[in-house]
PDB file of C-alpha atoms in Angstrom:
ATOM      1  CA  UNK G   1       0.297  -9.476 -27.191  1.00  0.00           C
ATOM      2  CA  UNK G   2      -3.257  -9.843 -25.923  1.00  0.00           C
ATOM      3  CA  UNK G   3      -3.859 -12.837 -28.166  1.00  0.00           C
ATOM      4  CA  UNK G   4      -0.639 -14.462 -27.010  1.00  0.00           C
ATOM      5  CA  UNK G   5      -1.465 -13.858 -23.358  1.00  0.00           C
ATOM      6  CA  UNK G   6      -4.968 -15.235 -23.782  1.00  0.00           C
ATOM      7  CA  UNK G   7      -3.491 -18.297 -25.495  1.00  0.00           C
ATOM      8  CA  UNK G   8      -1.150 -18.901 -22.548  1.00  0.00           C
ATOM      9  CA  UNK G   9       2.113 -18.292 -24.386  1.00  0.00           C
ATOM     10  CA  UNK G  10       4.851 -18.486 -21.770  1.00  0.00           C
ATOM     11  CA  UNK G  11       7.062 -16.096 -23.722  1.00  0.00           C
ATOM     12  CA  UNK G  12       4.295 -13.504 -23.649  1.00  0.00           C
ATOM     13  CA  UNK G  13       3.958 -13.819 -19.879  1.00  0.00           C
ATOM     14  CA  UNK G  14       7.728 -13.506 -19.567  1.00  0.00           C
ATOM     15  CA  UNK G  15       7.535 -10.234 -21.481  1.00  0.00           C
ATOM     16  CA  UNK G  16       4.614  -9.098 -19.320  1.00  0.00           C
ATOM     17  CA  UNK G  17       6.601  -9.813 -16.180  1.00  0.00           C
ATOM     18  CA  UNK G  18       9.756  -8.087 -17.417  1.00  0.00           C
ATOM     19  CA  UNK G  19       7.821  -4.981 -18.401  1.00  0.00           C
ATOM     20  CA  UNK G  20       5.499  -4.573 -15.420  1.00  0.00           C
ATOM     21  CA  UNK G  21       6.880  -6.470 -12.398  1.00  0.00           C
ATOM     22  CA  UNK G  22       8.823  -3.457 -11.158  1.00  0.00           C
ATOM     23  CA  UNK G  23       5.773  -1.216 -11.292  1.00  0.00           C
ATOM     24  CA  UNK G  24       3.599  -3.781  -9.500  1.00  0.00           C
ATOM     25  CA  UNK G  25       6.290  -4.169  -6.840  1.00  0.00           C
ATOM     26  CA  UNK G  26       6.499  -0.415  -6.276  1.00  0.00           C
ATOM     27  CA  UNK G  27       2.717  -0.200  -6.016  1.00  0.00           C
ATOM     28  CA  UNK G  28       2.585  -3.034  -3.485  1.00  0.00           C
ATOM     29  CA  UNK G  29       5.555  -1.740  -1.477  1.00  0.00           C
ATOM     30  CA  UNK G  30       4.023   1.671  -1.002  1.00  0.00           C
ATOM     31  CA  UNK G  31       0.661   0.149  -0.114  1.00  0.00           C
ATOM     32  CA  UNK G  32       2.053  -2.359   2.400  1.00  0.00           C
ATOM     33  CA  UNK G  33       5.364  -0.863   3.548  1.00  0.00           C
ATOM     34  CA  UNK G  34       6.956  -4.320   3.629  1.00  0.00           C
ATOM     35  CA  UNK G  35       9.488  -5.648   1.126  1.00  0.00           C
ATOM     36  CA  UNK G  36       8.712  -9.323   1.620  1.00  0.00           C
ATOM     37  CA  UNK G  37       4.948  -8.822   1.447  1.00  0.00           C
ATOM     38  CA  UNK G  38       5.367  -6.722  -1.709  1.00  0.00           C
ATOM     39  CA  UNK G  39       7.351  -9.523  -3.351  1.00  0.00           C
ATOM     40  CA  UNK G  40       4.574 -11.934  -2.442  1.00  0.00           C
ATOM     41  CA  UNK G  41       2.020  -9.610  -4.044  1.00  0.00           C
ATOM     42  CA  UNK G  42       4.054  -9.554  -7.267  1.00  0.00           C
ATOM     43  CA  UNK G  43       4.198 -13.345  -7.370  1.00  0.00           C
ATOM     44  CA  UNK G  44       0.487 -13.728  -6.625  1.00  0.00           C
ATOM     45  CA  UNK G  45      -0.443 -11.055  -9.167  1.00  0.00           C
ATOM     46  CA  UNK G  46       1.281 -12.829 -12.032  1.00  0.00           C
ATOM     47  CA  UNK G  47       0.001 -16.221 -10.922  1.00  0.00           C
ATOM     48  CA  UNK G  48      -3.511 -14.767 -10.951  1.00  0.00           C
ATOM     49  CA  UNK G  49      -2.842 -13.149 -14.329  1.00  0.00           C
ATOM     50  CA  UNK G  50      -1.988 -16.589 -15.696  1.00  0.00           C
ATOM     51  CA  UNK G  51      -5.095 -18.133 -14.136  1.00  0.00           C
ATOM     52  CA  UNK G  52      -7.348 -15.306 -15.345  1.00  0.00           C
ATOM     53  CA  UNK G  53      -5.769 -14.854 -18.780  1.00  0.00           C
ATOM     54  CA  UNK G  54      -9.072 -15.625 -20.521  1.00  0.00           C
ATOM     55  CA  UNK G  55     -10.586 -12.542 -18.829  1.00  0.00           C
ATOM     56  CA  UNK G  56      -8.265 -10.260 -20.808  1.00  0.00           C
ATOM     57  CA  UNK G  57     -10.298  -8.635 -23.571  1.00  0.00           C
ATOM     58  CA  UNK G  58      -9.171  -9.371 -27.094  1.00  0.00           C
ATOM     59  CA  UNK G  59      -9.255  -5.678 -28.062  1.00  0.00           C
ATOM     60  CA  UNK G  60      -7.488  -2.801 -26.341  1.00  0.00           C
ATOM     61  CA  UNK G  61      -4.198  -1.003 -25.914  1.00  0.00           C
ATOM     62  CA  UNK G  62      -2.122  -1.375 -22.754  1.00  0.00           C
ATOM     63  CA  UNK G  63      -2.645  -4.386 -20.504  1.00  0.00           C
ATOM     64  CA  UNK G  64      -1.666  -2.334 -17.423  1.00  0.00           C
ATOM     65  CA  UNK G  65      -5.269  -1.678 -16.303  1.00  0.00           C
ATOM     66  CA  UNK G  66      -6.049  -5.402 -16.388  1.00  0.00           C
ATOM     67  CA  UNK G  67      -2.839  -6.303 -14.561  1.00  0.00           C
ATOM     68  CA  UNK G  68      -3.185  -3.607 -11.902  1.00  0.00           C
ATOM     69  CA  UNK G  69      -6.803  -4.566 -11.387  1.00  0.00           C
ATOM     70  CA  UNK G  70      -5.535  -8.034 -10.474  1.00  0.00           C
ATOM     71  CA  UNK G  71      -2.838  -6.528  -8.229  1.00  0.00           C
ATOM     72  CA  UNK G  72      -5.461  -4.445  -6.436  1.00  0.00           C
ATOM     73  CA  UNK G  73      -7.554  -7.549  -5.724  1.00  0.00           C
ATOM     74  CA  UNK G  74      -4.455  -9.340  -4.430  1.00  0.00           C
ATOM     75  CA  UNK G  75      -3.766  -6.397  -2.115  1.00  0.00           C
ATOM     76  CA  UNK G  76      -7.357  -6.533  -0.839  1.00  0.00           C
ATOM     77  CA  UNK G  77      -6.952 -10.219  -0.008  1.00  0.00           C
ATOM     78  CA  UNK G  78      -3.564  -9.533   1.594  1.00  0.00           C
ATOM     79  CA  UNK G  79      -5.090  -6.827   3.794  1.00  0.00           C
ATOM     80  CA  UNK G  80      -7.893  -9.168   4.902  1.00  0.00           C
ATOM     81  CA  UNK G  81      -5.391 -11.914   5.679  1.00  0.00           C
ATOM     82  CA  UNK G  82      -3.295  -9.416   7.632  1.00  0.00           C
ATOM     83  CA  UNK G  83      -6.277  -8.366   9.736  1.00  0.00           C
ATOM     84  CA  UNK G  84      -7.114 -11.986  10.505  1.00  0.00           C
ATOM     85  CA  UNK G  85      -3.491 -12.649  11.457  1.00  0.00           C
ATOM     86  CA  UNK G  86      -3.327  -9.603  13.762  1.00  0.00           C
ATOM     87  CA  UNK G  87      -6.608 -10.609  15.388  1.00  0.00           C
ATOM     88  CA  UNK G  88      -5.252 -14.116  16.003  1.00  0.00           C
ATOM     89  CA  UNK G  89      -1.986 -12.776  17.414  1.00  0.00           C
ATOM     90  CA  UNK G  90      -3.894 -10.428  19.721  1.00  0.00           C
ATOM     91  CA  UNK G  91      -5.533 -13.446  21.337  1.00  0.00           C
ATOM     92  CA  UNK G  92      -2.153 -15.003  22.208  1.00  0.00           C
ATOM     93  CA  UNK G  93      -0.348 -14.324  25.518  1.00  0.00           C
ATOM     94  CA  UNK G  94       1.873 -11.224  25.419  1.00  0.00           C
ATOM     95  CA  UNK G  95       5.502 -11.874  24.441  1.00  0.00           C
ATOM     96  CA  UNK G  96       8.603  -9.755  24.201  1.00  0.00           C
ATOM     97  CA  UNK G  97       8.526  -7.866  20.901  1.00  0.00           C
ATOM     98  CA  UNK G  98      11.654  -7.777  18.743  1.00  0.00           C
ATOM     99  CA  UNK G  99      11.830  -4.474  16.805  1.00  0.00           C
ATOM    100  CA  UNK G 100      11.372  -4.773  13.041  1.00  0.00           C
ATOM    101  CA  UNK G 101      13.843  -2.373  11.453  1.00  0.00           C
ATOM    102  CA  UNK G 102      12.601  -3.116   7.919  1.00  0.00           C
ATOM    103  CA  UNK G 103       9.693  -0.727   8.413  1.00  0.00           C
ATOM    104  CA  UNK G 104      12.046   2.131   9.250  1.00  0.00           C
ATOM    105  CA  UNK G 105      14.131   1.443   6.151  1.00  0.00           C
ATOM    106  CA  UNK G 106      11.075   1.341   3.901  1.00  0.00           C
ATOM    107  CA  UNK G 107       9.900   4.745   5.064  1.00  0.00           C
ATOM    108  CA  UNK G 108      13.206   6.242   3.948  1.00  0.00           C
ATOM    109  CA  UNK G 109      12.440   5.482   0.307  1.00  0.00           C
ATOM    110  CA  UNK G 110      10.355   8.615  -0.219  1.00  0.00           C
ATOM    111  CA  UNK G 111      11.332  11.310   2.243  1.00  0.00           C
ATOM    112  CA  UNK G 112      11.288   9.074   5.291  1.00  0.00           C
ATOM    113  CA  UNK G 113       9.150  10.729   7.917  1.00  0.00           C
ATOM    114  CA  UNK G 114       6.673  12.177   5.436  1.00  0.00           C
ATOM    115  CA  UNK G 115       6.082   8.814   3.715  1.00  0.00           C
ATOM    116  CA  UNK G 116       5.511   7.217   7.121  1.00  0.00           C
ATOM    117  CA  UNK G 117       2.953   9.907   7.917  1.00  0.00           C
ATOM    118  CA  UNK G 118       1.295   9.441   4.531  1.00  0.00           C
ATOM    119  CA  UNK G 119       1.055   5.694   5.046  1.00  0.00           C
ATOM    120  CA  UNK G 120      -0.533   6.187   8.454  1.00  0.00           C
ATOM    121  CA  UNK G 121      -2.911   8.702   6.952  1.00  0.00           C
ATOM    122  CA  UNK G 122      -3.743   6.332   4.089  1.00  0.00           C
ATOM    123  CA  UNK G 123      -4.910   3.809   6.628  1.00  0.00           C
ATOM    124  CA  UNK G 124      -7.565   6.290   7.725  1.00  0.00           C
ATOM    125  CA  UNK G 125      -9.015   6.724   4.217  1.00  0.00           C
ATOM    126  CA  UNK G 126     -11.816   4.620   2.796  1.00  0.00           C
ATOM    127  CA  UNK G 127     -10.580   1.588   0.885  1.00  0.00           C
ATOM    128  CA  UNK G 128     -12.002   2.943  -2.378  1.00  0.00           C
ATOM    129  CA  UNK G 129     -10.027   6.174  -1.881  1.00  0.00           C
ATOM    130  CA  UNK G 130      -6.825   4.301  -1.035  1.00  0.00           C
ATOM    131  CA  UNK G 131      -7.088   2.170  -4.141  1.00  0.00           C
ATOM    132  CA  UNK G 132      -7.663   5.102  -6.481  1.00  0.00           C
ATOM    133  CA  UNK G 133      -4.782   7.026  -4.890  1.00  0.00           C
ATOM    134  CA  UNK G 134      -2.452   4.040  -5.189  1.00  0.00           C
ATOM    135  CA  UNK G 135      -3.288   3.360  -8.817  1.00  0.00           C
ATOM    136  CA  UNK G 136      -3.189   6.981 -10.016  1.00  0.00           C
ATOM    137  CA  UNK G 137      -0.381   8.370  -7.876  1.00  0.00           C
ATOM    138  CA  UNK G 138       1.900   5.475  -6.985  1.00  0.00           C
ATOM    139  CA  UNK G 139       1.289   3.166  -9.971  1.00  0.00           C
ATOM    140  CA  UNK G 140       1.003   6.059 -12.444  1.00  0.00           C
ATOM    141  CA  UNK G 141      -2.217   4.976 -14.165  1.00  0.00           C
ATOM    142  CA  UNK G 142      -4.331   7.627 -15.850  1.00  0.00           C
ATOM    143  CA  UNK G 143      -8.011   8.077 -15.001  1.00  0.00           C
ATOM    144  CA  UNK G 144      -9.218   5.796 -17.779  1.00  0.00           C
ATOM    145  CA  UNK G 145      -6.781   3.000 -16.910  1.00  0.00           C
ATOM    146  CA  UNK G 146      -7.571   3.228 -13.207  1.00  0.00           C
ATOM    147  CA  UNK G 147     -11.284   3.094 -14.007  1.00  0.00           C
ATOM    148  CA  UNK G 148     -10.729  -0.038 -16.074  1.00  0.00           C
ATOM    149  CA  UNK G 149      -8.632  -1.610 -13.320  1.00  0.00           C
ATOM    150  CA  UNK G 150     -11.321  -0.993 -10.702  1.00  0.00           C
ATOM    151  CA  UNK G 151     -14.348  -1.519 -12.922  1.00  0.00           C
ATOM    152  CA  UNK G 152     -15.854   1.879 -12.142  1.00  0.00           C
ATOM    153  CA  UNK G 153     -16.703   4.958 -14.276  1.00  0.00           C
ATOM    154  CA  UNK G 154     -13.979   7.502 -15.017  1.00  0.00           C
ATOM    155  CA  UNK G 155     -15.957  10.166 -13.180  1.00  0.00           C
ATOM    156  CA  UNK G 156     -15.897   8.032 -10.045  1.00  0.00           C
ATOM    157  CA  UNK G 157     -12.116   7.797 -10.236  1.00  0.00           C
ATOM    158  CA  UNK G 158     -11.820  11.568 -10.594  1.00  0.00           C
ATOM    159  CA  UNK G 159     -14.076  12.313  -7.622  1.00  0.00           C
ATOM    160  CA  UNK G 160     -12.490   9.658  -5.397  1.00  0.00           C
ATOM    161  CA  UNK G 161      -8.975  10.856  -6.213  1.00  0.00           C
ATOM    162  CA  UNK G 162      -9.864  14.488  -5.575  1.00  0.00           C
ATOM    163  CA  UNK G 163     -11.455  13.570  -2.246  1.00  0.00           C
ATOM    164  CA  UNK G 164      -8.542  11.277  -1.318  1.00  0.00           C
ATOM    165  CA  UNK G 165      -5.933  13.945  -2.047  1.00  0.00           C
ATOM    166  CA  UNK G 166      -7.718  16.527   0.068  1.00  0.00           C
ATOM    167  CA  UNK G 167      -8.274  14.227   3.021  1.00  0.00           C
ATOM    168  CA  UNK G 168      -4.803  12.707   2.742  1.00  0.00           C
ATOM    169  CA  UNK G 169      -3.115  16.096   2.786  1.00  0.00           C
ATOM    170  CA  UNK G 170      -4.965  17.109   5.957  1.00  0.00           C
ATOM    171  CA  UNK G 171      -4.490  13.763   7.680  1.00  0.00           C
ATOM    172  CA  UNK G 172      -0.780  13.523   6.798  1.00  0.00           C
ATOM    173  CA  UNK G 173      -0.084  16.992   8.173  1.00  0.00           C
ATOM    174  CA  UNK G 174      -1.898  16.055  11.375  1.00  0.00           C
ATOM    175  CA  UNK G 175       0.127  12.834  11.619  1.00  0.00           C
ATOM    176  CA  UNK G 176       3.383  14.762  11.178  1.00  0.00           C
ATOM    177  CA  UNK G 177       2.383  17.327  13.789  1.00  0.00           C
ATOM    178  CA  UNK G 178       1.248  14.728  16.305  1.00  0.00           C
ATOM    179  CA  UNK G 179       4.440  12.667  15.945  1.00  0.00           C
ATOM    180  CA  UNK G 180       6.743  15.668  16.174  1.00  0.00           C
ATOM    181  CA  UNK G 181       5.229  17.122  19.334  1.00  0.00           C
ATOM    182  CA  UNK G 182       7.328  16.189  22.399  1.00  0.00           C
ATOM    183  CA  UNK G 183       5.672  14.114  25.074  1.00  0.00           C
ATOM    184  CA  UNK G 184       4.701  16.418  27.926  1.00  0.00           C
ATOM    185  CA  UNK G 185       5.367  15.873  31.577  1.00  0.00           C
ATOM    186  CA  UNK G 186       7.925  13.043  31.495  1.00  0.00           C
ATOM    187  CA  UNK G 187      11.227  13.999  33.104  1.00  0.00           C
ATOM    188  CA  UNK G 188      10.776  17.740  32.405  1.00  0.00           C
ATOM    189  CA  UNK G 189       9.557  20.840  34.177  1.00  0.00           C
ATOM    190  CA  UNK G 190       7.978  23.859  32.412  1.00  0.00           C
ATOM    191  CA  UNK G 191      11.328  25.688  32.009  1.00  0.00           C
ATOM    192  CA  UNK G 192      12.758  22.712  30.133  1.00  0.00           C
ATOM    193  CA  UNK G 193      15.281  21.536  32.791  1.00  0.00           C
ATOM    194  CA  UNK G 194      15.455  17.826  33.443  1.00  0.00           C
ATOM    195  CA  UNK G 195      14.330  16.579  36.846  1.00  0.00           C
ATOM    196  CA  UNK G 196      15.729  13.561  38.592  1.00  0.00           C
ATOM    197  CA  UNK G 197      15.546  10.477  36.438  1.00  0.00           C
ATOM    198  CA  UNK G 198      12.887   7.977  37.288  1.00  0.00           C
ATOM    199  CA  UNK G 199      12.076   4.557  35.909  1.00  0.00           C
ATOM    200  CA  UNK G 200       9.602   4.563  33.030  1.00  0.00           C
ATOM    201  CA  UNK G 201       9.591   0.838  32.662  1.00  0.00           C
ATOM    202  CA  UNK G 202       6.052   0.736  33.944  1.00  0.00           C
ATOM    203  CA  UNK G 203       4.942   2.938  31.066  1.00  0.00           C
ATOM    204  CA  UNK G 204       6.245   0.596  28.416  1.00  0.00           C
ATOM    205  CA  UNK G 205       3.672  -1.610  26.777  1.00  0.00           C
TER     206      UNK G 205
END
């Protein structure tokens, strides 16, 4: 398989896609929380795999580490592009925002509210911790494969994953607690009875 991929055999890349596209999509979806963006990551990953086929070592077992290493780089570039886009949009005059219900649907994939909290918490981890967590937990790579994908020692993967799990657990619980606590002082008195309704339009941003 490696020889065929390195030689640019289209049938080999078809087999690679059939076998691993679903896993790459799941990895990207959990990292980005957006179906369309995840599909784009899959397409870009396999385009890059074709372009970088000569970088695949001739010897080895599974090609998953090589492929997920490419997917991780694509996700890095996607994140940078997203930050640039948000910065550009922030400079534009304010417009009425149309709610995006896709995000809500995505968070229902894995225990809805908890996945949303985990994704928010993931955003507060270091990039190196997020990548190790994504590869080992969401993509299902073992320590050795994740190390190969990231180009770091196995011990580094172990320590980053251990640190990421600990921090993520604490941060996710804090996110859940913060989002479940009712907003204080709006339309309520200490005994819980509602006071006269008032317009909150001025509070909306």
